[in-house]
Amino acid sequence: FNLSVNWERYREVFFQQQTAVRPNFYRLPSSFLSLFLMSCLFLGLWHFYCQQRKRPAAALLLGAAFGLMAWVHPFEFMFGMATLGVLTAAAWLWPSPQEKRWNLSLTLLAATPIGLFCMTVISRTVGRQEWAGYLEFLGILHSRRPYLITLIHLLFAAFGGWLLRTETDPKRRAAWLLLIAAQLGIFLCRNMQVVLGYSVQPFHFIPLGSFMGCLMLFLYASRRLAALP
């Protein structure tokens, strides 16, 4: 047992030493910490979706938090916005209480301009020359071909939809809807090149989608295990 070695390992769970090849303020120093913040936002979104009345102040605050994720990391920001957008669209496409539609729409409307503002400030602060060098270092892939492996996210979304049809508990139904939206959101994020014509390291979305997929399996297993004698 070495105190200094173990402390370094515990510290790097949330505060890793990343290489200085990009603007340091563009993300937090740990992928674990950014994922933790993203999970907190999804937990807040689930709790918010369970509400049965209009919550304008909470919607604005939650939307601002989603938008400010642009300061943390672009992949978590895009994933969060995609999930929020899919969940909002689902509330309008399928029968939902008017209060849920209003809350989710206000959250999305608050998140969008704040996120765009943050990304614009970052882009202008760094400068075009540095960004060009950074993107060249990362490697831009010019292609409009979708990734067939991402069909796994659609399968998970379909699995969640099948379970949603038999779910009667309102809070668990909200959880299923959020997890389905996350799978559809990550599918869109990993195939943005179909619309944009290029992609930049889309593999960063894989652990985010895998994490939400595991939560879906854990939620399914919890009901099965609870039914055991």
Coordinates of N, CA, C and O in Angstrom, one line a residue, residues 26-27 52 75 80 84 87-88 90 92 103-105 126-127 133 136-137 145 149 155 157 161 183 193-194 228:
Y26 N -11.7 24.1 -22.9 CA -12.8 23.6 -23.7 C -13.4 22.3 -23.1 O -14.5 21.9 -23.5
R27 N -12.8 21.7 -22.1 CA -13.4 20.6 -21.4 C -12.9 20.5 -20.0 O -11.8 21.0 -19.7
Q52 N -46.2 17.1 -13.1 CA -47.5 17.2 -13.7 C -48.0 18.6 -13.9 O -49.2 18.8 -14.1
F75 N -18.8 16.6 -27.2 CA -19.5 15.3 -27.4 C -20.6 15.1 -26.4 O -21.7 14.8 -26.7
G80 N -26.3 15.3 -25.1 CA -27.3 15.9 -24.3 C -28.4 16.6 -25.1 O -29.6 16.4 -24.9
L84 N -32.3 15.5 -25.5 CA -33.4 16.4 -25.1 C -34.3 16.7 -26.3 O -35.5 16.8 -26.2
L87 N -36.5 13.6 -27.0 CA -37.6 13.5 -26.0 C -38.7 14.6 -26.2 O -39.9 14.3 -26.0
T88 N -38.2 15.8 -26.5 CA -39.2 16.9 -26.8 C -40.1 16.5 -28.0 O -41.3 16.7 -28.0
A90 N -40.8 13.6 -29.1 CA -41.7 12.5 -28.8 C -42.9 13.0 -28.0 O -44.0 12.5 -28.2
W92 N -44.4 15.7 -28.4 CA -45.3 16.4 -29.4 C -45.9 15.4 -30.4 O -47.0 15.6 -30.9
N103 N -43.0 22.2 -20.8 CA -41.8 22.1 -20.0 C -40.6 21.7 -20.8 O -39.5 22.4 -20.8
L104 N -40.8 20.7 -21.6 CA -39.6 20.2 -22.4 C -39.3 21.2 -23.5 O -38.1 21.4 -23.8
S105 N -40.3 21.8 -24.1 CA -40.0 22.8 -25.2 C -39.3 24.0 -24.7 O -38.4 24.5 -25.3
V126 N -10.4 31.0 -29.4 CA -9.3 30.2 -29.8 C -8.6 30.7 -31.1 O -7.4 30.8 -31.2
G127 N -9.5 31.1 -32.1 CA -8.9 31.6 -33.3 C -9.0 30.5 -34.4 O -8.8 29.3 -34.1
G133 N -5.5 23.8 -37.0 CA -4.4 22.9 -36.6 C -4.9 21.8 -35.7 O -4.5 20.6 -35.9
E136 N -6.9 19.3 -37.8 CA -6.0 18.5 -38.6 C -5.3 17.4 -37.8 O -5.1 16.3 -38.3
F137 N -5.0 17.8 -36.6 CA -4.4 16.8 -35.7 C -5.3 15.7 -35.3 O -4.9 14.5 -35.3
R145 N -21.2 8.2 -45.4 CA -21.7 6.9 -45.2 C -22.1 6.6 -43.7 O -21.3 7.0 -42.8
I149 N -22.8 -0.3 -37.6 CA -22.8 -0.8 -36.2 C -23.7 0.0 -35.3 O -24.1 -0.5 -34.3
L155 N -31.8 -1.0 -32.1 CA -32.3 -2.2 -31.4 C -32.6 -2.0 -30.0 O -33.6 -2.5 -29.4
A157 N -33.3 0.9 -28.6 CA -34.5 1.7 -28.5 C -35.8 0.9 -28.8 O -36.8 1.1 -28.1
G161 N -38.9 0.4 -26.2 CA -40.3 0.6 -26.6 C -41.2 -0.6 -26.3 O -42.3 -0.4 -25.9
Q183 N -30.9 6.5 -26.7 CA -30.4 5.6 -27.7 C -30.6 6.2 -29.1 O -29.7 6.1 -30.0
Q193 N -22.5 12.6 -40.0 CA -21.8 12.8 -41.2 C -22.7 12.6 -42.4 O -22.4 13.1 -43.5
V194 N -23.8 11.9 -42.2 CA -24.7 11.7 -43.3 C -25.3 13.1 -43.8 O -25.5 13.3 -45.0
L228 N -38.2 -12.4 -8.3 CA -37.7 -13.7 -7.9 C -38.2 -14.0 -6.4 O -38.2 -13.1 -5.6

